Tab-separated table of C-alpha atoms and ligand atoms in Angstrom:
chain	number	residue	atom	x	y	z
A	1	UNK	CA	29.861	27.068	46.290
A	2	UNK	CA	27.528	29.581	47.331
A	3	UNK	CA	28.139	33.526	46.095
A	4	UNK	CA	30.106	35.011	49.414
A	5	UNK	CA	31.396	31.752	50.636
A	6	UNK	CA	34.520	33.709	52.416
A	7	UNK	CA	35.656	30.411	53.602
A	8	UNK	CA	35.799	28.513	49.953
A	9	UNK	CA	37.378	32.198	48.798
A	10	UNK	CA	39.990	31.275	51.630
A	11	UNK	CA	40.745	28.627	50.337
A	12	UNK	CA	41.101	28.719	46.991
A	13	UNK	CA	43.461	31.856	47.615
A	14	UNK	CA	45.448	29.894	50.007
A	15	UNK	CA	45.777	27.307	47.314
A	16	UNK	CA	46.656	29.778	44.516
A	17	UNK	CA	49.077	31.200	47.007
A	18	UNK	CA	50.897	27.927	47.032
A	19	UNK	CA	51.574	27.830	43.742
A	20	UNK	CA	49.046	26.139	42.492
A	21	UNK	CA	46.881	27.375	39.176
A	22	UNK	CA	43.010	26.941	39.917
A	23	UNK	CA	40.683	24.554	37.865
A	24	UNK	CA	37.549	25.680	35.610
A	25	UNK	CA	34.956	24.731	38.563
A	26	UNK	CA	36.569	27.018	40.827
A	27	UNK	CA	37.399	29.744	38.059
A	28	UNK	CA	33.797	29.853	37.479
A	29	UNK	CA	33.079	30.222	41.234
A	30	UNK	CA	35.291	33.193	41.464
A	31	UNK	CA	33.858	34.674	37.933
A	32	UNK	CA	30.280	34.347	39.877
A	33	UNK	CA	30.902	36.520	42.837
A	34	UNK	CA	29.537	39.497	42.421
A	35	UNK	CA	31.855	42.639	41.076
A	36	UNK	CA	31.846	44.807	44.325
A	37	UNK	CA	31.284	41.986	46.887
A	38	UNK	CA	34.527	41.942	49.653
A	39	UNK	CA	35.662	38.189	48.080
A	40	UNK	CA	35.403	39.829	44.499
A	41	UNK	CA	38.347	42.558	45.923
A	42	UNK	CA	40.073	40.277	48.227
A	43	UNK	CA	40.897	38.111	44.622
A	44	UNK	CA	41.801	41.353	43.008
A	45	UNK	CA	44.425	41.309	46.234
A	46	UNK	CA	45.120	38.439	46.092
A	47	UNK	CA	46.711	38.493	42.152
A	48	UNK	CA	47.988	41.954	42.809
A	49	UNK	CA	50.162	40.166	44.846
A	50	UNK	CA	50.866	37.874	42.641
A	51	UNK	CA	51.375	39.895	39.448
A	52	UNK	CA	53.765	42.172	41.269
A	53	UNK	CA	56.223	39.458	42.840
A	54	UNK	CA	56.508	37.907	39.037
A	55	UNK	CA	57.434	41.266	37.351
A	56	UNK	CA	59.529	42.815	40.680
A	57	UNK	CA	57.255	45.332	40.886
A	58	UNK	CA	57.930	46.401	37.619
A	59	UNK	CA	55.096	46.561	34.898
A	60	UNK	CA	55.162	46.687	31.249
A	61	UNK	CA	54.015	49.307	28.683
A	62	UNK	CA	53.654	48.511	25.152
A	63	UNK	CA	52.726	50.724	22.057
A	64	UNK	CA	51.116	50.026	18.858
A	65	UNK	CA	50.973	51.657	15.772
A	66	UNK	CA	49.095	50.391	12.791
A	67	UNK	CA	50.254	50.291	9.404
A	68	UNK	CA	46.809	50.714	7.569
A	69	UNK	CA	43.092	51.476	8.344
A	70	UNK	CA	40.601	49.725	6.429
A	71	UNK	CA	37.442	48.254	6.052
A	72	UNK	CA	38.585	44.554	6.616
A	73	UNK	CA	36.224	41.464	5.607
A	74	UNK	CA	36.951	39.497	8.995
A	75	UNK	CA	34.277	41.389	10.136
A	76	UNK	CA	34.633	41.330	13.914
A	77	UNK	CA	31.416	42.259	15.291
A	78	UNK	CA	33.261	44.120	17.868
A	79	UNK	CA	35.828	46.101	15.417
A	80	UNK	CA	35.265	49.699	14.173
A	81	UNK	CA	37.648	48.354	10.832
A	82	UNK	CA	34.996	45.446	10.227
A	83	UNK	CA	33.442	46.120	6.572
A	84	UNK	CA	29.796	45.099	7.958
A	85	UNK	CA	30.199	47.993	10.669
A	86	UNK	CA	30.401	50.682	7.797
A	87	UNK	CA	32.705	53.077	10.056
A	88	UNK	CA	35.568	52.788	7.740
A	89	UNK	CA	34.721	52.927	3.685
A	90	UNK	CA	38.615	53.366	2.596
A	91	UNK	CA	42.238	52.101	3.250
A	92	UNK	CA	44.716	54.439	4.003
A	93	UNK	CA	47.996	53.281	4.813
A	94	UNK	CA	51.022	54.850	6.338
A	95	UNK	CA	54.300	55.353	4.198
A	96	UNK	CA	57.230	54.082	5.590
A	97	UNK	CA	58.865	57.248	6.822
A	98	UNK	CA	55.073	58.029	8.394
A	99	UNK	CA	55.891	54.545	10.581
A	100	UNK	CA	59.168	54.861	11.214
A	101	UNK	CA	58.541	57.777	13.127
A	102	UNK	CA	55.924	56.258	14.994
A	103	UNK	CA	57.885	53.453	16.535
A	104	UNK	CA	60.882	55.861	17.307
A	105	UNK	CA	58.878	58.235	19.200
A	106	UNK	CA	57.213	54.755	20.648
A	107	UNK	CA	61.085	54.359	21.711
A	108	UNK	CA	61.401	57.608	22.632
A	109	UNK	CA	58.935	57.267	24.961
A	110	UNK	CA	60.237	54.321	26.945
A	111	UNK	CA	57.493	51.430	25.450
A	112	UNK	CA	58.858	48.198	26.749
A	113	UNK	CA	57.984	46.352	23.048
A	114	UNK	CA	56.910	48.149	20.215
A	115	UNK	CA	54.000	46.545	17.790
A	116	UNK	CA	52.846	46.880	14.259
A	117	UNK	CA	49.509	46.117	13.501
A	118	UNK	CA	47.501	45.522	10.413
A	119	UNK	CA	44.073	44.742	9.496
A	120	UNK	CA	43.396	41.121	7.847
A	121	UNK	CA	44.550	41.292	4.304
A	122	UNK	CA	47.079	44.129	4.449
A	123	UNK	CA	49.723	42.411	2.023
A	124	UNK	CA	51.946	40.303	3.538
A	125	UNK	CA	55.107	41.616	1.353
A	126	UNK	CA	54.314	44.923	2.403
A	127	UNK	CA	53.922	44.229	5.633
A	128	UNK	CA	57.468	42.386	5.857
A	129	UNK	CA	59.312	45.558	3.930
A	130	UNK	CA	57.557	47.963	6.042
A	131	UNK	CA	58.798	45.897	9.742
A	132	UNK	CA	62.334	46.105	7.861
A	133	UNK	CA	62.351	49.396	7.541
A	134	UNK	CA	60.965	50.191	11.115
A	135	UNK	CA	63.282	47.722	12.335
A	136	UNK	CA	66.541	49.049	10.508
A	137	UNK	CA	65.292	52.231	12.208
A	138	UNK	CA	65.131	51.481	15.951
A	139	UNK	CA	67.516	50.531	18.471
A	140	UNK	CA	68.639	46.801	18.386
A	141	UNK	CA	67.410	46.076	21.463
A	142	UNK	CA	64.187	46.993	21.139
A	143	UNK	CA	61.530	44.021	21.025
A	144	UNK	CA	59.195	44.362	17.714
A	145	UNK	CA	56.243	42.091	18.077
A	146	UNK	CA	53.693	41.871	15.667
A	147	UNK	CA	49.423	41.686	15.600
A	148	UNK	CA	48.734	40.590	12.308
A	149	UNK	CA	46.211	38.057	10.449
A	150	UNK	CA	46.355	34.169	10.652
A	151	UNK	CA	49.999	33.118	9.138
A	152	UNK	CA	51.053	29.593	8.005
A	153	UNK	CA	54.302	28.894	8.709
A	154	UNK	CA	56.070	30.107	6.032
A	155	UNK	CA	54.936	33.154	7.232
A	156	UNK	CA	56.359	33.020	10.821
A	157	UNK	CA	59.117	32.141	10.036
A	158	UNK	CA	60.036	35.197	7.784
A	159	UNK	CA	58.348	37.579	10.151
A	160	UNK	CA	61.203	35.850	12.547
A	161	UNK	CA	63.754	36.560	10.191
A	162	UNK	CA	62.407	40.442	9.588
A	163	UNK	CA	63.302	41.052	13.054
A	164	UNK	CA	60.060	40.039	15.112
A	165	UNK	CA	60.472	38.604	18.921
A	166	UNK	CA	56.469	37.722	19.281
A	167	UNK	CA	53.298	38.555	18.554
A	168	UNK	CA	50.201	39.443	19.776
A	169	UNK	CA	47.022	36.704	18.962
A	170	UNK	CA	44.109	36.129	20.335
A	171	UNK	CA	41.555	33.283	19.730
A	172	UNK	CA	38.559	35.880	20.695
A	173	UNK	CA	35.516	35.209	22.350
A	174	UNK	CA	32.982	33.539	20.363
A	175	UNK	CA	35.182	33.217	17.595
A	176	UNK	CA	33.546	32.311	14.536
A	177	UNK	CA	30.312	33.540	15.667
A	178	UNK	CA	30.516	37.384	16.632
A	179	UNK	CA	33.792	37.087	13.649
A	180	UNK	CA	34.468	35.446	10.398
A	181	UNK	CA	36.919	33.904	11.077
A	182	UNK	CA	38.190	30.367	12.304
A	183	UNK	CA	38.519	29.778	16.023
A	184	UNK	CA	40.807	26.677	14.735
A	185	UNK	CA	42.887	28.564	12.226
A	186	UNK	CA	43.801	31.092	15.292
A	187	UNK	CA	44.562	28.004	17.152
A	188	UNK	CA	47.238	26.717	14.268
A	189	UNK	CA	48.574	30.207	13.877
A	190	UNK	CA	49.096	30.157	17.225
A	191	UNK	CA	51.215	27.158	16.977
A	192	UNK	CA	53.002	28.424	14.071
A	193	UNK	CA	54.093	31.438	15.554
A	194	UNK	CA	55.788	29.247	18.229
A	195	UNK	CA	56.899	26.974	16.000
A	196	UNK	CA	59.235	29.550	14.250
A	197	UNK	CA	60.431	30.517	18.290
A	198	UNK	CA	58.265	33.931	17.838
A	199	UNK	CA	56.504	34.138	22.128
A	200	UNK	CA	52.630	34.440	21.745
A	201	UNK	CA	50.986	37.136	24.572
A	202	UNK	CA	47.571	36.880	24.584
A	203	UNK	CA	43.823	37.836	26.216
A	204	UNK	CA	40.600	37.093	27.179
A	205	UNK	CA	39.120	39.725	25.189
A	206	UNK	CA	36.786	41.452	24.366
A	207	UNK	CA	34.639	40.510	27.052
A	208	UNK	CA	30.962	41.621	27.121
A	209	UNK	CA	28.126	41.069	29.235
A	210	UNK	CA	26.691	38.559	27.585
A	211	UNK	CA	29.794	36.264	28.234
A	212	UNK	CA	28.985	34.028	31.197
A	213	UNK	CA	31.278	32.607	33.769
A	214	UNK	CA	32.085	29.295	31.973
A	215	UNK	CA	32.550	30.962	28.890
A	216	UNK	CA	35.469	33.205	30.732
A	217	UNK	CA	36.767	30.254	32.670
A	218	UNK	CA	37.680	28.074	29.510
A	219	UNK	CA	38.552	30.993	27.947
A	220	UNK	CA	41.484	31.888	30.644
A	221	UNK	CA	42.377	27.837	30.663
A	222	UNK	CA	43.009	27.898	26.404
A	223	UNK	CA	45.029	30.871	27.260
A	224	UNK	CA	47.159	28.828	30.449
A	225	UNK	CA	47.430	25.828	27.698
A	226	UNK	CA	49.505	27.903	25.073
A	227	UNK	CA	51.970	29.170	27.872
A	228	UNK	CA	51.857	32.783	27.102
A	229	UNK	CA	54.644	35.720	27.625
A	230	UNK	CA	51.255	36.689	29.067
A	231	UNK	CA	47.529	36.324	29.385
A	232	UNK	CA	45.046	38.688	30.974
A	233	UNK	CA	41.554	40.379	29.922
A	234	UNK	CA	39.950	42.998	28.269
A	235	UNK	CA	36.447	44.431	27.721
A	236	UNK	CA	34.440	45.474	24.594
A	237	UNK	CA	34.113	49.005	23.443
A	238	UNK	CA	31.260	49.691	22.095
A	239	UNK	CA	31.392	51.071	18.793
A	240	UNK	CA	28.396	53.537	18.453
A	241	UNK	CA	25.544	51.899	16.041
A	242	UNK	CA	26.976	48.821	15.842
A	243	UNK	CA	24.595	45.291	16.173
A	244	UNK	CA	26.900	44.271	19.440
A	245	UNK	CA	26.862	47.346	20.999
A	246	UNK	CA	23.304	47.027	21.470
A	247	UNK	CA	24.721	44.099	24.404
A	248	UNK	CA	26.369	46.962	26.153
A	249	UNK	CA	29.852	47.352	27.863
A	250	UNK	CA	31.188	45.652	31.545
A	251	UNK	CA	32.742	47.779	33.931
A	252	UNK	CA	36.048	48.416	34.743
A	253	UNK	CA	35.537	47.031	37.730
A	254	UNK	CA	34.622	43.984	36.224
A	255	UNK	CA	36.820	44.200	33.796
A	256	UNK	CA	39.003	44.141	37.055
A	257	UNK	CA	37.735	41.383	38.569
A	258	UNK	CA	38.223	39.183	35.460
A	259	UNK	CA	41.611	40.223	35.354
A	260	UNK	CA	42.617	39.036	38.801
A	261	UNK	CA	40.756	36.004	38.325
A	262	UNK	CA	42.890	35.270	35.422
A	263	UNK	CA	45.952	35.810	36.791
A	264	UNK	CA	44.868	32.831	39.337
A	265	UNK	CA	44.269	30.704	36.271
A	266	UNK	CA	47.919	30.546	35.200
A	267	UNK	CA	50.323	29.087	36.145
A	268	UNK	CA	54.123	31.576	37.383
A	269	UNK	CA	55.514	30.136	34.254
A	270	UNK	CA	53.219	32.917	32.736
A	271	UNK	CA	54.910	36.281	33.699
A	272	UNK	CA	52.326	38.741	32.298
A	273	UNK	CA	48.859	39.779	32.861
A	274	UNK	CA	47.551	42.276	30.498
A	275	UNK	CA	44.434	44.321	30.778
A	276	UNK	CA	43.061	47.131	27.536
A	277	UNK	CA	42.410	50.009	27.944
A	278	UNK	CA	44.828	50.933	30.336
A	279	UNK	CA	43.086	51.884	34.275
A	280	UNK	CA	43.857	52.132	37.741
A	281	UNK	CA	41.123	49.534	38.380
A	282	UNK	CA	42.756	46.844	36.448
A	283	UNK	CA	46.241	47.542	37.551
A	284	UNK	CA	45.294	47.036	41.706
A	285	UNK	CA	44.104	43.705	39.757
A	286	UNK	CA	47.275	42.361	38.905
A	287	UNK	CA	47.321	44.116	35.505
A	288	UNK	CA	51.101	44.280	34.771
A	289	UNK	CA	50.794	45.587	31.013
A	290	UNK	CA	49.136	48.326	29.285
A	291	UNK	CA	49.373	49.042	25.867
A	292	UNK	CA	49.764	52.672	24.411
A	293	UNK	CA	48.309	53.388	20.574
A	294	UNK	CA	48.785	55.680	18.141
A	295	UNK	CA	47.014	55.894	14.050
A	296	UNK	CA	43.911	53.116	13.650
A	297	UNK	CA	42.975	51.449	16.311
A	298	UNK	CA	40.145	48.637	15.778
A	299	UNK	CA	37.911	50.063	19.451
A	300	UNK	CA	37.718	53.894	17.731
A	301	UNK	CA	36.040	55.442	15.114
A	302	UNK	CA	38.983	58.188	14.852
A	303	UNK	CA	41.337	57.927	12.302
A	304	UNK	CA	44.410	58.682	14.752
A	305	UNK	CA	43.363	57.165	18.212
A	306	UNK	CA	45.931	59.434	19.429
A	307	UNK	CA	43.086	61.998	18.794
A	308	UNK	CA	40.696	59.506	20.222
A	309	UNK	CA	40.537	56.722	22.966
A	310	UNK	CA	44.247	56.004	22.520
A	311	UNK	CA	46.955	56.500	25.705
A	312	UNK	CA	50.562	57.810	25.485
A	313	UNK	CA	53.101	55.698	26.841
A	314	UNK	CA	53.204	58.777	29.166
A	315	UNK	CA	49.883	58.342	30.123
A	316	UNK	CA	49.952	54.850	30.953
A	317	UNK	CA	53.002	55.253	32.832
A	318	UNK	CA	50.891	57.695	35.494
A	319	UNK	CA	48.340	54.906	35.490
A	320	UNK	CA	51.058	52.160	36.869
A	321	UNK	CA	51.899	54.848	39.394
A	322	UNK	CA	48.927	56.577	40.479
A	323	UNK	CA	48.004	52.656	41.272
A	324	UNK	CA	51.533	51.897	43.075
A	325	UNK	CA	53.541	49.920	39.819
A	326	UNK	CA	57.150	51.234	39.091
A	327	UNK	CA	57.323	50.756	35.321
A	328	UNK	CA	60.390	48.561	33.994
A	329	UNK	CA	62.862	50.321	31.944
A	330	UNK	CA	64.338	48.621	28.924
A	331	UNK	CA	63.131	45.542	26.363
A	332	UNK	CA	60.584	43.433	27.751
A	333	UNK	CA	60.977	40.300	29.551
A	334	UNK	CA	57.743	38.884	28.927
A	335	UNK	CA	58.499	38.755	25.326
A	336	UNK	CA	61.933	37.730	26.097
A	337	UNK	CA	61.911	35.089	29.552
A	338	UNK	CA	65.307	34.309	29.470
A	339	UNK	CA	65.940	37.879	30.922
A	340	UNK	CA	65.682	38.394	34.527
A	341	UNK	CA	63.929	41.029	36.128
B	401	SF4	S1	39.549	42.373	14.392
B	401	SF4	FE1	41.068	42.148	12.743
B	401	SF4	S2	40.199	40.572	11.359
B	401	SF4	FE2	38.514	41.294	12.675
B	401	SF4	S3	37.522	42.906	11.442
B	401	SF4	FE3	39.031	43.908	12.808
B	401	SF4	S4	40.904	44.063	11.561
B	401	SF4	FE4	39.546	42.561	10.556
C-alpha cells in the first residue's frame, strides 16, 4: 500500500468495522501513514468509535501509588528508578499508614481500580503485608491490581489470595535490550498471573522514535494474543541525561495515532485501550483509560510525582471530558468482564 491510499484506509476500516481485528501487514500500513495525514485521523475516528461503543461511553481512571523508590538493578533504560540512570541513589519506602492513605484518597477520588507498585526487588513479604493492610483499609468493592516484578506462581497465587483482581505487565519494547531483564520471563509471568485467575492489562509502551512500524505491529499482536482487560500505547519520557533520551520523545499525536491503531489490532473481546500520560489527543483516539499517580513514579525524577508529571484522578477526569468521555463510576469492568457496563 502506498502512504495516503484513502481507498486501502477504506477498507481496512470497513473491515475493522465488521468486527474483524486487522493483521500485522496491514497494522504496519496504518503505523506508516504519516501522523497528521487525513487517513492517520480518520483511524483515530475510526477506534474512537470503537473504544466508546465497548465501554458505553464510559472510560476508566486508574491510580497508582508506589510503595518504595529505589535505585532498582533491572535497569530499564527508560526508568528514572534504573540504578545505571543514577537519578535515584536511596530506597525510601512508605509505611503502611503513609499507603493506606494513599489508596483511600485514590478511593476518595473516584479511581475505577486502585494499584500498588514497586520497583524489582522490593520484598515480596513486604509487599504482600503492605496490600493487606491497604486492602483491609478500602472498600470491598474496590479492584486492587498490582505492577510488580516477574512472579512464579507461587507468587500469584498469594497476591490472589491478598486481595488482588489483576495486574498491570508489560513485556516492553526491546525487552532485554534497552532492560535487563527477560522478554521470556515477562512472557511466563504473564501466564502465571492468569493462571492464578488474576486479569493481565497491558501496553505497547514506551514507544520511542526509534521503534519502527513492524516493531509496533507485533508488538500490539503479543498484546491481542494474551487477551487483555486491555491493551493500548504509551510513549517514552525522557528522563533528562539519560543514554535513551538522547533518541528523543514521539508526539502526542503520535502517541495518538498508535493508540487508535491498536485498538484496530484487537479483537471486542478486549474492552480497554489505555494510553500514559493521560491527553486529550489520545482520548479522541480511542483511549478509554488513564492512569492517575501519586509518590515514585518510574517517568519522573521527583520524589512525589504528585509534585511532578503525575495527574489527579481529578485531573484526568477533565481530560475524558474536555475530549467528550463520561467517566464510569464504580469498580472497573475491564479488570472485572463479567460486569456489564
Ligand atoms: S522499569 Fe521496573 S524493573 Fe525496570 S528499572 Fe524501573 S523499576 Fe526496575
Amino acid at each position: 500500500m502506498l502512504y495516503g491510499n484513502a481507498m486501502h484506509v477504506d477498507e481496512l476500516l470497513k473491515k475493522s468495522a465488521n468486527g474483524e481485528v486487522l493483521s500485522r501487514n496491514e497494522l504496519v500500513n496504518l503505523l506508516k501513514l504519516p501522523q497528521d495525514s487525513a487517513e492517520a485521523y480518520r483511524v483515530m475516528a475510526a477506534a474512537n468509535r470503537i473504544s466508546r461503543e465497548l465501554a458505553d461511553n464510559r472510560a476508566e481512571i486508574h491510580a497508582q501509588l508506589a510503595l518504595n523508590l529505589a535505585p532498582c538493578p533491572g535497569n530499564c533504560a527508560f526508568c528514572s528508578f534504573a540504578r545505571v540512570n543514577g537519578v535515584f541513589d536511596t530506597e525510601t519506602r512508605l509505611e503502611p499508614a503513609q499507603a493506606v492513605a494513599y489508596a483511600r484518597q485514590f478511593e476518595t477520588d473516584g479511581a475505577n481500580a486502585v494499584f500498588i507498585m514497586t520497583t524489582a526487588t522490593y520484598p515480596f513479604g513486604r509487599f504482600i503485608e503492605m496490600s493487606r493492610e491497604i486492602r483491609r483499609n478500602l472498600k470491598p468493592e474496590t479492584i486492587l491490581i498490582a505492577n510488580v516484578g516477574d512472579q512464579p506462581p507461587e507468587n500469584a497465587h498469594r497476591m490472589r489470595a491478598a486481595g488482588f483482581s489483576g495486574v498491570y505487565h508489560a513485556v516492553r519494547l526491546r525487552e532485554g535490550i534497552d532492560t535487563g531483564l527477560s522478554p521470556d520471563k515477562r512472557k511466563e509471568s504473564i501466564r502465571n498471573f492468569q493462571d492464578a485467575g488474576l486479569e493481565v492489562g497491558t501496553c505497547v509502551e514506551p514507544v520511542g522514535p526509534e521503534h519502527s512500524p513492524e516493531e509496533l505491529a507485533d508488538m500490539i499482536l503479543y498484546t491481542a494474543s494474551i487477551n487483555p482487560a486491555y491493551s493500548g500505547a504509551a510513549r517514552r519520557i525522557s528522563i533528562p541525561g539519560t543514554r535513551i533520551a538522547q533518541n528523543g520523545m514521539i508526539s502526542e499525536l503520535r502517541m495518538a495515532q498508535i493508540v487508535a491503531v491498536t485498538r484496530l489490532g484487537m479483537p471486542r473481546t478486549v474492552p480497554g485501550n489505555c494510553t500514559h500520560e493521560p491527553c486529550a489527543l489520545g482520548a479522541v483516539a480511542g483511549a478509554s483509560l488513564f492512569w492517575a499517580e501519586a509518590g515514585a513514579n518510574p517517568r519522573d525524577v521527583e520524589k512525589k510525582t504528585e509534585e511532578g508529571r503525575g495527574e489527579t484522578v481529578s485531573d484526568c477526569k477533565k481530560i475524558f471530558s474536555e475530549s467528550g468521555w463520561d467517566v464510569w463510576e464504580g469498580p472497573s469492568r475491564y479488570y472485572n468482564r463479567k460486569l456489564k457496563t
